[in-house]
CSV table of C-alpha atoms and ligand atoms in Angstrom, one decimal:
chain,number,residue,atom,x,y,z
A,1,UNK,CA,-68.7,-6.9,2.0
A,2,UNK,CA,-69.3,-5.5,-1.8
A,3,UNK,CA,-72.3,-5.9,-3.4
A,4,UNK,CA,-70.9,-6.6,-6.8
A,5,UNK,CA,-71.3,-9.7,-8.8
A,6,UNK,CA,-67.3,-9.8,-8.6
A,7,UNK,CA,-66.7,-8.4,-5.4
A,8,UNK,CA,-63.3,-6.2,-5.1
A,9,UNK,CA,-62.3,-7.6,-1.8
A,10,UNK,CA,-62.2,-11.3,-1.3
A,11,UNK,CA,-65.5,-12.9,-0.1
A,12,UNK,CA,-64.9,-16.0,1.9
A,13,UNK,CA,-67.6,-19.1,2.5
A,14,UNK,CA,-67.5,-21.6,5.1
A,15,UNK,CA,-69.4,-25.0,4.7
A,16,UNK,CA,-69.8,-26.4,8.1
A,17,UNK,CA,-70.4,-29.9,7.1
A,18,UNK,CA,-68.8,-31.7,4.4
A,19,UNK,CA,-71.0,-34.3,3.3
A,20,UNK,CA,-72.9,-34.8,0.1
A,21,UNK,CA,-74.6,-31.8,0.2
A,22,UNK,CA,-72.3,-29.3,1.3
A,23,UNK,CA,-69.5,-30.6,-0.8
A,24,UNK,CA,-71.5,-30.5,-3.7
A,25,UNK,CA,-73.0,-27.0,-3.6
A,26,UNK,CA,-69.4,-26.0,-2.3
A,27,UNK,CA,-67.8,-26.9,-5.0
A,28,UNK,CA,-70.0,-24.8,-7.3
A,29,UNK,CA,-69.2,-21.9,-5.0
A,30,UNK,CA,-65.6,-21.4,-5.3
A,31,UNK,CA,-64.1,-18.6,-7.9
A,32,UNK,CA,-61.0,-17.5,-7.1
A,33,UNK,CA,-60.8,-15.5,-10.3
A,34,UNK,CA,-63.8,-14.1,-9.1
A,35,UNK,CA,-62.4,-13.0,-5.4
A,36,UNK,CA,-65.0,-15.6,-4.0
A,37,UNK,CA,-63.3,-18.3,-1.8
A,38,UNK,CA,-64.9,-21.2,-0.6
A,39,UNK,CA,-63.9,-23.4,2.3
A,40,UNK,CA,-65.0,-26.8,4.4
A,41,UNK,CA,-64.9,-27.8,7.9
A,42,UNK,CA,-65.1,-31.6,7.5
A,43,UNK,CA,-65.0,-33.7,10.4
A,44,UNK,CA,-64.5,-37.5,10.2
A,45,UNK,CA,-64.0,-36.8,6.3
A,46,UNK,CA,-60.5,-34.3,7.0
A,47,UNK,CA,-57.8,-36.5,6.3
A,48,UNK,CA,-59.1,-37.5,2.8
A,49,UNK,CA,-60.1,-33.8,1.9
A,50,UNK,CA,-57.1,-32.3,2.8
A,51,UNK,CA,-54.7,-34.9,1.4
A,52,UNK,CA,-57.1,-35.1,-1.7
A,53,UNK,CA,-59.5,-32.3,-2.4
A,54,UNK,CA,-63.2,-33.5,-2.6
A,55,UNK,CA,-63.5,-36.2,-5.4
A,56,UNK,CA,-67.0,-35.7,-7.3
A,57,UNK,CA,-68.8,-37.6,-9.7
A,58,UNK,CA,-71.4,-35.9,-10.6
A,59,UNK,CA,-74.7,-36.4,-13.5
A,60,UNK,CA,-74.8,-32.8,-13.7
A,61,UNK,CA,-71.2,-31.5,-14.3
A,62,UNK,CA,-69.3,-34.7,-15.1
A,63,UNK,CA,-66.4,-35.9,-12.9
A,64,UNK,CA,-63.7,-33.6,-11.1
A,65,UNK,CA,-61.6,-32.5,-8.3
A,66,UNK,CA,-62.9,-29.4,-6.1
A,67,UNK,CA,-59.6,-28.2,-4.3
A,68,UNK,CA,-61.1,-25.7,-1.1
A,69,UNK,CA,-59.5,-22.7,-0.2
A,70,UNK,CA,-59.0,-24.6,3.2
A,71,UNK,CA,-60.1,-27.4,4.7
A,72,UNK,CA,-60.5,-27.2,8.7
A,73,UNK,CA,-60.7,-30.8,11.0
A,74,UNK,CA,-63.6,-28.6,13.3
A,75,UNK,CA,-65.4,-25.9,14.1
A,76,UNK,CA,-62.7,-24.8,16.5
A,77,UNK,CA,-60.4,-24.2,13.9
A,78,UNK,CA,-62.4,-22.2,11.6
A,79,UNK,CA,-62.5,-19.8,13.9
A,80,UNK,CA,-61.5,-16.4,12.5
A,81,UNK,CA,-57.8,-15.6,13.3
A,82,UNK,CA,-58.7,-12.9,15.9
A,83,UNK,CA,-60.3,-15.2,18.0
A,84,UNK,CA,-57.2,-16.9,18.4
A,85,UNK,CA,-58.0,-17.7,21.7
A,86,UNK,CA,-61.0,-20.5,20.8
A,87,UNK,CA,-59.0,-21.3,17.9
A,88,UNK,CA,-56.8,-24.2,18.5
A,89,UNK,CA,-54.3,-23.5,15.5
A,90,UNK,CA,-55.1,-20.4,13.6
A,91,UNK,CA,-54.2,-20.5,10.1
A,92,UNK,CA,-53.2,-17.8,7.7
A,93,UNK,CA,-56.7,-19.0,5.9
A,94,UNK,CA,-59.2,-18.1,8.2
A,95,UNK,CA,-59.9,-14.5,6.8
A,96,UNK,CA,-59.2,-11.5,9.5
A,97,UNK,CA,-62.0,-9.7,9.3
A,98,UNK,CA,-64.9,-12.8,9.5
A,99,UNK,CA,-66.7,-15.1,7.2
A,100,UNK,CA,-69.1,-13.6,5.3
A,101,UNK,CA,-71.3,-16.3,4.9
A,102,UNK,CA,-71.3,-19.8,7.0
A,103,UNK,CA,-73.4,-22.5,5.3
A,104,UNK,CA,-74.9,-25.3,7.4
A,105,UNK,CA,-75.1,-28.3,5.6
A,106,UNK,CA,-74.6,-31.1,8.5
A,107,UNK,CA,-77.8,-33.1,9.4
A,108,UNK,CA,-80.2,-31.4,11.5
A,109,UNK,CA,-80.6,-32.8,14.7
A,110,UNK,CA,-81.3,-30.8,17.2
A,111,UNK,CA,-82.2,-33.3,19.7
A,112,UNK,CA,-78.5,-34.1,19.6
A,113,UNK,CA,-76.4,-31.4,18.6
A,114,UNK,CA,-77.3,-27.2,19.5
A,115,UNK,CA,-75.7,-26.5,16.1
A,116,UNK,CA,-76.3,-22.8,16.6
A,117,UNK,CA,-73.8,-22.5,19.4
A,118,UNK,CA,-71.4,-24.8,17.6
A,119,UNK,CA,-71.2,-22.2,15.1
A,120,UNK,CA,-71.6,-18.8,17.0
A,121,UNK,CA,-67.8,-18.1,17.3
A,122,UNK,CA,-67.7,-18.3,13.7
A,123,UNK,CA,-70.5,-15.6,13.3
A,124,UNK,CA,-69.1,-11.9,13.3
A,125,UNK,CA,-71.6,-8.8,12.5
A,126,UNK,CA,-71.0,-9.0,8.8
A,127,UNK,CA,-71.8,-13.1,8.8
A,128,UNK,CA,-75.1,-14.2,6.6
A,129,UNK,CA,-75.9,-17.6,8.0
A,130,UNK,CA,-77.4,-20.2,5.1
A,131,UNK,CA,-79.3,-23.8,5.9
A,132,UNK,CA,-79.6,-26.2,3.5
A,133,UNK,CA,-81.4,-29.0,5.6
A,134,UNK,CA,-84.0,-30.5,5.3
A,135,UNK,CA,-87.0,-30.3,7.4
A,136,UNK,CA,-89.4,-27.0,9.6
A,137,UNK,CA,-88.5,-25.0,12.0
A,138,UNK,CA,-84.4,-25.6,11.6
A,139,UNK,CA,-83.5,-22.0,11.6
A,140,UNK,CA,-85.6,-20.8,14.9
A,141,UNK,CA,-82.3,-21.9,16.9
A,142,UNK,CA,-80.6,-19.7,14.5
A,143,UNK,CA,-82.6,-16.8,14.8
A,144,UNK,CA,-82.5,-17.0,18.6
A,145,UNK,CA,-78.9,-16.9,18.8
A,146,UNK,CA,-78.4,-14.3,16.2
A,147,UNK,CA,-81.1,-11.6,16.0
A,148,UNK,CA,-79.3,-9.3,14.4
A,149,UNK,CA,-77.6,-11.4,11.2
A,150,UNK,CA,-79.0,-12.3,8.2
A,151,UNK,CA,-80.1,-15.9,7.9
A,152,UNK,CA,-81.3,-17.9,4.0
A,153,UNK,CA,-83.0,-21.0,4.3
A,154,UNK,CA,-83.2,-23.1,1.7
A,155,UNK,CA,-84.4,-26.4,0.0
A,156,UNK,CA,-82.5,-28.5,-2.1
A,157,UNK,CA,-84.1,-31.4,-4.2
A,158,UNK,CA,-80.7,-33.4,-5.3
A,159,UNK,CA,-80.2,-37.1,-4.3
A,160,UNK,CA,-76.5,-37.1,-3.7
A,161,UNK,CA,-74.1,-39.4,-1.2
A,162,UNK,CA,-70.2,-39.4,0.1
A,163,UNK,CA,-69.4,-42.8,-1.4
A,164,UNK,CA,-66.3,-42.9,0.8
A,165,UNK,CA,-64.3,-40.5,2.5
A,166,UNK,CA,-63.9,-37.3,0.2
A,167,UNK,CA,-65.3,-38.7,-2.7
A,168,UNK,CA,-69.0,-37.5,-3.2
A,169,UNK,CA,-71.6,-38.7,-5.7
A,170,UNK,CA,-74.3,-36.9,-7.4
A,171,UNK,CA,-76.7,-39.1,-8.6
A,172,UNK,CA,-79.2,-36.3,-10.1
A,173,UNK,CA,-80.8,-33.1,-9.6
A,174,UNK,CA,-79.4,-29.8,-8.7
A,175,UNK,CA,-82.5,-27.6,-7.5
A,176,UNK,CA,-82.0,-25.3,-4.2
A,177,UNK,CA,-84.5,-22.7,-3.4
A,178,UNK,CA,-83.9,-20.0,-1.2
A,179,UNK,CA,-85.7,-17.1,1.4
A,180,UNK,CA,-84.9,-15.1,3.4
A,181,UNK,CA,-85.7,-15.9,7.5
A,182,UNK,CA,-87.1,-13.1,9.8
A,183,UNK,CA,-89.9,-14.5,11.8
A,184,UNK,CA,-90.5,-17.8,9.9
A,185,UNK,CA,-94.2,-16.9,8.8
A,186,UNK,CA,-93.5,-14.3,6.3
A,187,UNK,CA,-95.5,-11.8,8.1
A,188,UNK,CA,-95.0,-8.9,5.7
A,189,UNK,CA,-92.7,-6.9,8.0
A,190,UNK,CA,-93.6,-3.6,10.3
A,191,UNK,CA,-91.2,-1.2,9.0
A,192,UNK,CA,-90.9,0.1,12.6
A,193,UNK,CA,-89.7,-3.8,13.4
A,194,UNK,CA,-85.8,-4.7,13.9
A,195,UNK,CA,-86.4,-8.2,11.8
A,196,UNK,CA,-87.9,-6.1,8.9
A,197,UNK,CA,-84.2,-4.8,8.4
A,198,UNK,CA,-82.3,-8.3,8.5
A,199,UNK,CA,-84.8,-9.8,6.8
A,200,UNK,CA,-84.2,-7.4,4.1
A,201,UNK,CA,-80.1,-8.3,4.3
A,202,UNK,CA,-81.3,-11.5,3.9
A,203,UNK,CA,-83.1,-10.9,0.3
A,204,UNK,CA,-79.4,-8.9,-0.8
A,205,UNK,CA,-77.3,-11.4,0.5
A,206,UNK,CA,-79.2,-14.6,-0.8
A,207,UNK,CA,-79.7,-12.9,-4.6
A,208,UNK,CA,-76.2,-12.3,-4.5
A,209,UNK,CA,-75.3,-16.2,-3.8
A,210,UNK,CA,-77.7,-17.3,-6.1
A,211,UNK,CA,-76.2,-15.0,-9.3
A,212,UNK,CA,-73.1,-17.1,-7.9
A,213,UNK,CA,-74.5,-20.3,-8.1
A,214,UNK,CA,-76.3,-19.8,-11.4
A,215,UNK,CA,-73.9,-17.7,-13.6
A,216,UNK,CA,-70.1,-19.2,-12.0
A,217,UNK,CA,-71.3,-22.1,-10.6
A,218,UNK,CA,-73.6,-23.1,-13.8
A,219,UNK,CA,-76.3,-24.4,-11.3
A,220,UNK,CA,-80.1,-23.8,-13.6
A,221,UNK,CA,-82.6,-24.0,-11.0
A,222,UNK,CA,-81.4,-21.7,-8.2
A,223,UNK,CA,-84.7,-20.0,-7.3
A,224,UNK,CA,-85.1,-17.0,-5.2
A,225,UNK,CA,-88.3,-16.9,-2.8
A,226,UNK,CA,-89.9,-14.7,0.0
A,227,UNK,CA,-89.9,-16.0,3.3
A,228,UNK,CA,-93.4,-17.4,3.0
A,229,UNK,CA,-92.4,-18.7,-0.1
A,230,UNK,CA,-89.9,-20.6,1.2
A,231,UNK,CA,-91.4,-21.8,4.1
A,232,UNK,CA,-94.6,-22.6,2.1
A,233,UNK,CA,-91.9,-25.2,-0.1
A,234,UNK,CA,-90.5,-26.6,3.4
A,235,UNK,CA,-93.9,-27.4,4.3
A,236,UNK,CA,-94.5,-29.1,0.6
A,237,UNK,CA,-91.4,-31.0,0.8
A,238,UNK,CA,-92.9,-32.4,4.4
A,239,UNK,CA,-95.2,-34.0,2.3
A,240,UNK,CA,-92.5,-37.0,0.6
A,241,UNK,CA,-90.4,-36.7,3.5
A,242,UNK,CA,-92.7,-36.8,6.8
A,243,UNK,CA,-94.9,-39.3,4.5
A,244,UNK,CA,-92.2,-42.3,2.9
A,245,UNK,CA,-88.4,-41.8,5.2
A,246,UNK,CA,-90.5,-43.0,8.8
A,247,UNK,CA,-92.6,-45.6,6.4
A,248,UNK,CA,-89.2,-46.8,4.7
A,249,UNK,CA,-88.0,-47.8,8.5
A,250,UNK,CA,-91.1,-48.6,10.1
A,251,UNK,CA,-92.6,-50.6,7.3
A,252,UNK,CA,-89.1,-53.4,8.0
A,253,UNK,CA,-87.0,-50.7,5.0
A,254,UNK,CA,-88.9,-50.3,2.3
A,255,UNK,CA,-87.5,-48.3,-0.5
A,256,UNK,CA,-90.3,-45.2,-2.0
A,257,UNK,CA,-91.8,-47.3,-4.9
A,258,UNK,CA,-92.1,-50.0,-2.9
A,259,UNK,CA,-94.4,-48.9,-0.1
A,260,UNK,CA,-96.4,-48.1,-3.0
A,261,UNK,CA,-97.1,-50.9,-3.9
A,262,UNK,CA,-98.8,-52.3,-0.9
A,263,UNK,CA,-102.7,-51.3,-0.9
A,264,UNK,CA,-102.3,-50.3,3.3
A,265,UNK,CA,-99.0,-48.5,3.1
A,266,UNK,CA,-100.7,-46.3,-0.2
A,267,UNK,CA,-103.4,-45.3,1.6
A,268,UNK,CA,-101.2,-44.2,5.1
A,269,UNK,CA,-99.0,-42.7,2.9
A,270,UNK,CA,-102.4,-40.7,1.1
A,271,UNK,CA,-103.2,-40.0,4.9
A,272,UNK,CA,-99.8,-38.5,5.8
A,273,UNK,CA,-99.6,-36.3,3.0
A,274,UNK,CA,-103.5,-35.3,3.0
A,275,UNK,CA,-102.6,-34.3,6.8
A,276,UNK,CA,-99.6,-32.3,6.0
A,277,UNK,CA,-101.5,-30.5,2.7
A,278,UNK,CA,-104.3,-29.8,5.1
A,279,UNK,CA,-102.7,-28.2,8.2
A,280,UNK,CA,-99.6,-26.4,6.1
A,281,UNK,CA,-102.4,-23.4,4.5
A,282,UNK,CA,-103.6,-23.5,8.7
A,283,UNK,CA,-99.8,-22.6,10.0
A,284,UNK,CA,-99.1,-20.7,7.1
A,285,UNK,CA,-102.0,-18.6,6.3
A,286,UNK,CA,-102.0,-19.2,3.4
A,287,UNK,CA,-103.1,-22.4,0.7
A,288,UNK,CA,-100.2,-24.2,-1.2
A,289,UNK,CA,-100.1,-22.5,-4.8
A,290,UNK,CA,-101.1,-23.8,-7.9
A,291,UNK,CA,-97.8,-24.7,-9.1
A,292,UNK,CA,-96.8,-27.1,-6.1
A,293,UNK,CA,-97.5,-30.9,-6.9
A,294,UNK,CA,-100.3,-32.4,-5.4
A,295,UNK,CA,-99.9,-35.8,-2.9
A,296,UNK,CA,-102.0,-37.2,-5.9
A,297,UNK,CA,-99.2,-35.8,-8.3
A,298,UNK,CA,-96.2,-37.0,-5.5
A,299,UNK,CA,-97.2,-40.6,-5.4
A,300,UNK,CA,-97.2,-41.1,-9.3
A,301,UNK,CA,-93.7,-39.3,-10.5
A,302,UNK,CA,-92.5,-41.6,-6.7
A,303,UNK,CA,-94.1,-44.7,-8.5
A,304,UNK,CA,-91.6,-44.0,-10.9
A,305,UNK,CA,-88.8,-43.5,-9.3
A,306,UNK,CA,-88.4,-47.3,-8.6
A,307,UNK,CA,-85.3,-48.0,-6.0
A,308,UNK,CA,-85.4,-44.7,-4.3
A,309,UNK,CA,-84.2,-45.6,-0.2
A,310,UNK,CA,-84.9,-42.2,1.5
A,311,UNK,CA,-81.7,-41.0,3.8
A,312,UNK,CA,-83.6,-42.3,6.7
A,313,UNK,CA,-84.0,-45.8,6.4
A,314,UNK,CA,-79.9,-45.3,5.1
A,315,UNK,CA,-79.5,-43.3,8.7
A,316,UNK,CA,-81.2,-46.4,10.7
A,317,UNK,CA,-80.0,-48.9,8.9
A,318,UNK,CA,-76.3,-47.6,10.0
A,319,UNK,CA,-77.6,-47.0,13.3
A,320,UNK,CA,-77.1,-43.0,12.9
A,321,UNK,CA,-79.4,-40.8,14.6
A,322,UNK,CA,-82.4,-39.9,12.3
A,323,UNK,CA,-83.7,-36.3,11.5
A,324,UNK,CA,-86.8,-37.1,13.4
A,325,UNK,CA,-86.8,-33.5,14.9
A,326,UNK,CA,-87.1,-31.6,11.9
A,327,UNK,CA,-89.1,-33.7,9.9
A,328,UNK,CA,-91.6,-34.9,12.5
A,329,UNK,CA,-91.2,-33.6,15.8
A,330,UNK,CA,-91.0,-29.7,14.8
A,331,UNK,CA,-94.4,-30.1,12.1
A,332,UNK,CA,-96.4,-31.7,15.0
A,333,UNK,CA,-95.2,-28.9,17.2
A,334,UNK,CA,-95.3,-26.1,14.9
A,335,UNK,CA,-98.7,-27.2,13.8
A,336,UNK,CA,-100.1,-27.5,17.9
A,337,UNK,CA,-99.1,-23.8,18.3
A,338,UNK,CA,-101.7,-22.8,15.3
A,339,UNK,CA,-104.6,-24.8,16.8
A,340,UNK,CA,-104.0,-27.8,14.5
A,341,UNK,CA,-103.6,-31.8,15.6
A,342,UNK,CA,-101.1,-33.9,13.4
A,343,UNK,CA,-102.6,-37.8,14.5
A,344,UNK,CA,-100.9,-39.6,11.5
A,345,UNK,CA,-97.5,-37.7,12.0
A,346,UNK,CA,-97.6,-37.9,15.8
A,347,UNK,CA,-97.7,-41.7,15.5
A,348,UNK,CA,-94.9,-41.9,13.4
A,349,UNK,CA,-93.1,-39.8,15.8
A,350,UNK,CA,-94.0,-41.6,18.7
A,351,UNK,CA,-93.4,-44.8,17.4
A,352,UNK,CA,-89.6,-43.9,15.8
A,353,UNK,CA,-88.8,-42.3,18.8
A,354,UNK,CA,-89.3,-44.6,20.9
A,355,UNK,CA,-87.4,-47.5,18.4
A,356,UNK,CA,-84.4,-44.9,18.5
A,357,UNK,CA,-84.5,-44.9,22.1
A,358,UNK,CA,-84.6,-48.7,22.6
A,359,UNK,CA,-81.9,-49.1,20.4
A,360,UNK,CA,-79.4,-46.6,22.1
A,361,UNK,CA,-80.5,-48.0,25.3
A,362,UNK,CA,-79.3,-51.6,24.4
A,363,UNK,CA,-76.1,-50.0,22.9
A,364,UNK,CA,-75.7,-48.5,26.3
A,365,UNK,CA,-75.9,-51.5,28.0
A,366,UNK,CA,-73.9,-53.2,25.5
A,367,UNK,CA,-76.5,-55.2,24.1
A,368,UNK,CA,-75.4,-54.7,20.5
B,1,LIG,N1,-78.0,-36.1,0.3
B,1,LIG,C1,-79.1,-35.7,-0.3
B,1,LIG,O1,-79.4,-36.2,-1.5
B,1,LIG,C2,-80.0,-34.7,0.3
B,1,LIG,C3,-81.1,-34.3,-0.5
B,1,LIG,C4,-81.9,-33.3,0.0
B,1,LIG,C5,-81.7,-32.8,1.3
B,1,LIG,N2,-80.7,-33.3,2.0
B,1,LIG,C6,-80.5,-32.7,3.4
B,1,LIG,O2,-79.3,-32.0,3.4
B,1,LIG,C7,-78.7,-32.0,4.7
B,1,LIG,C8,-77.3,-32.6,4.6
B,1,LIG,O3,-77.4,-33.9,4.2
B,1,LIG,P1,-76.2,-34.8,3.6
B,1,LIG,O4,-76.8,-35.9,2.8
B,1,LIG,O5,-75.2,-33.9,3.0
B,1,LIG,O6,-75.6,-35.4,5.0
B,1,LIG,P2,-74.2,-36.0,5.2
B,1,LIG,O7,-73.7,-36.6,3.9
B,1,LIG,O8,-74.4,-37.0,6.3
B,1,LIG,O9,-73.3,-34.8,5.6
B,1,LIG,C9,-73.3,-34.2,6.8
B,1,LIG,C10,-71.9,-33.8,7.2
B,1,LIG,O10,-71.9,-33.0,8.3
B,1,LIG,C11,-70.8,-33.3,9.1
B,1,LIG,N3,-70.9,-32.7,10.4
B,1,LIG,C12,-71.9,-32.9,11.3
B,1,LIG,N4,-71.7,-32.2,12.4
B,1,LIG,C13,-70.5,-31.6,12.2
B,1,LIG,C14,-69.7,-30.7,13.0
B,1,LIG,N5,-70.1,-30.3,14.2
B,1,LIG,N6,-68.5,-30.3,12.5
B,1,LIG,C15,-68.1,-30.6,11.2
B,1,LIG,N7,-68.8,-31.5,10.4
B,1,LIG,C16,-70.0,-31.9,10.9
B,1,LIG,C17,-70.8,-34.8,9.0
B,1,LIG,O11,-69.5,-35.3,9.5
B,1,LIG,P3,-69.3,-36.8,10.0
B,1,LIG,O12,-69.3,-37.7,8.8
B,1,LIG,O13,-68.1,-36.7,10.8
B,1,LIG,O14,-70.5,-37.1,10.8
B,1,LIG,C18,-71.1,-35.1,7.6
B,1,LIG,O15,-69.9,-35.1,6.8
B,1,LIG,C19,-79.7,-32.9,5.6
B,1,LIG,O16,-80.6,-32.1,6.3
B,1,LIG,C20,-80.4,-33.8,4.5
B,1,LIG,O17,-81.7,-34.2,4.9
B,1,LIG,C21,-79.9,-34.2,1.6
């Protein structure tokens, strides 16, 4: 593909996931009269989108209608005409010659869904794959599956929801940081190493979507990291998510603020947080800069965000599975490989595991 601000042949952009997220930073991704072409594979949301286009009503950008290039009901049919063979019904709309970049955007839950392989006949040589999910550790599947492709992780801090079917709601924020994703510690690459060369792609390929997102798309705060950097802000986000979504459920759904305000939940939500700002410099070789807020710093500007309820408590509460891999599971695991214990974040895990389990168990059985 060109490397051009307005590329001369017509880039094209799957979102595989067409919730809050995805629809949202999708529909600051599509330029037509740019040559960049954006398009969703929705799921239980397809009917709406394709009769309707995805409604959004957004703080940042005020309310309108974001009309995709196409709209596919799966995976399957996003496949790239070529492969007509795994595609049920090829369309003229899936590009001949590959996506250039796919954009992952469902919920990470690895314990459920091998995501990677949902999406590898959608990957050609020339495909850059993006995450925006929340969570560690969510692109090794990725990078196991495709050695050779660029991948861009990145963070977003926006607190956005699908009110109904198509219709997405942006509440506030619009930050997304990206990095590049070779190894997943930012070991400055050997030149003589194969990742050293993708990871590269991945810097080209994720400035490139970010002068996208800031100068079409009108998104500020798109920063661009290294891979360490990157990682080093998963790790940081760990902090509010590993410390208040498991507290929200296990604490009878508590919203942010709230847990606050108890004197025993404040200090295991210190604990969590001092845990995760302790062993993150240990995994990562590196301390947590100067300009990253400390827990101290996190529990004041969350005092004031009074009414917060953190997706997880909304996932439990509607008996969906929670993102307990990523935000718990993977830390405690990634964290035993360097040498370091997680006690406070193992307990969650244990104990929300375990409540998940129960629960599907009893659905099984037909107990609820
Ligand atoms: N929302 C926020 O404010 C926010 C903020 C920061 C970070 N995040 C993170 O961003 C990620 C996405 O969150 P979200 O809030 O956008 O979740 P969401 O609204 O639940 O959207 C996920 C979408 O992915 C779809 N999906 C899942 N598997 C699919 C498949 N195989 N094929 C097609 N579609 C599929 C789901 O479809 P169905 O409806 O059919 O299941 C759903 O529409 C998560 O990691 C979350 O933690 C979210």
């Amino acid at each position: 593909m060109a490397n051009l601000d307005n590329p001369t042949k017509p880039v094209h952009i799957l979102f595989v996931g067409a919730g809050a997220v995805g629809c949202f930073y999708a529909s600051r991704l599509h330029h037509p009269s740019h040559n960049i072409y954006t398009s969703l594979t929705a799921r239980s949301n397809y009917s709406a989108i394709a009769a309707n286009g995805v409604i959004l009503e957004t703080h940042s950008f005020g309310n309108y209608t974001f009309s995709p290039y196409a709209v596919f009901p799966s995976i399957a049919h996003a496949v790239p005409t070529p492969s007509a063979t795994t595609n049920p019904a090829p369309t003229r709309q899936t590009p001949r010659d590959g996506w250039d970049y796919i954009i992952v955007t469902t919920k990470a839950l690895p314990d459920r869904t091998d995501d990677a392989a949902a999406v590898a006949p959608l990957v050609s040589a020339k495909t850059c794959i993006v995450l925006i999910q929340n969570g560690v550790g969510v692109e090794e599947p990725y990078r196991k599956r495709f050695p050779q492709n660029p991948i861009v992780s990145a963070v977003t801090v926006i607190s956005a929801e699908q009110i109904r079917n198509g219709v997405v709601r942006q509440n506030r924020w619009t930050r997304i940081s990206l990095g590049p994703y070779g190894s997943g510690l930012g070991i400055p690459p050997d030149p003589n190493d194969e990742l050293s060369d993708v990871v590269k792609q991945g810097h080209e390929r994720m400035d490139q979507l970010a002068r996208w997102w800031i100068r079409y798309g009108g998104i500020r705060d798109v920063e661009t990291h290294t891979e360490l950097e990157l990682q080093t802000i998963r790790w940081h986000k760990l902090c509010i998510n590993a410390a208040f979504n498991p507290t929200a459920v296990l604490s009878g759904g508590r919203g942010n603020a709230d847990q606050l305000t108890d004197p025993e939940l404040r200090e295991h939500i210190q604990g969590v947080m001092n845990e995760i700002w302790n062993a993150a410099p240990k995994v990562l070789g590196k301390p947590f800069p100067d300009n990253l807020a400390k827990p101290e710093k996190i529990i004041s500007s969350t005092e004031r965000n009074a009414g917060a309820r953190p997706s997880m408590l909304l996932d439990w509460e509607a008996g969906r599975p929670m993102e307990l891999e990523v935000i718990l599971g993977n830390p405690i695991r990634i964290a035993r490989r360097a040498g370091v214990d997680m006690p406070k974040l193992q307990t969650l895990y244990a104990l929300l595991r375990s409540m998940q389990k129960v629960r599907e168990d009893q659905k099984a059985q037909g107990k609820l």
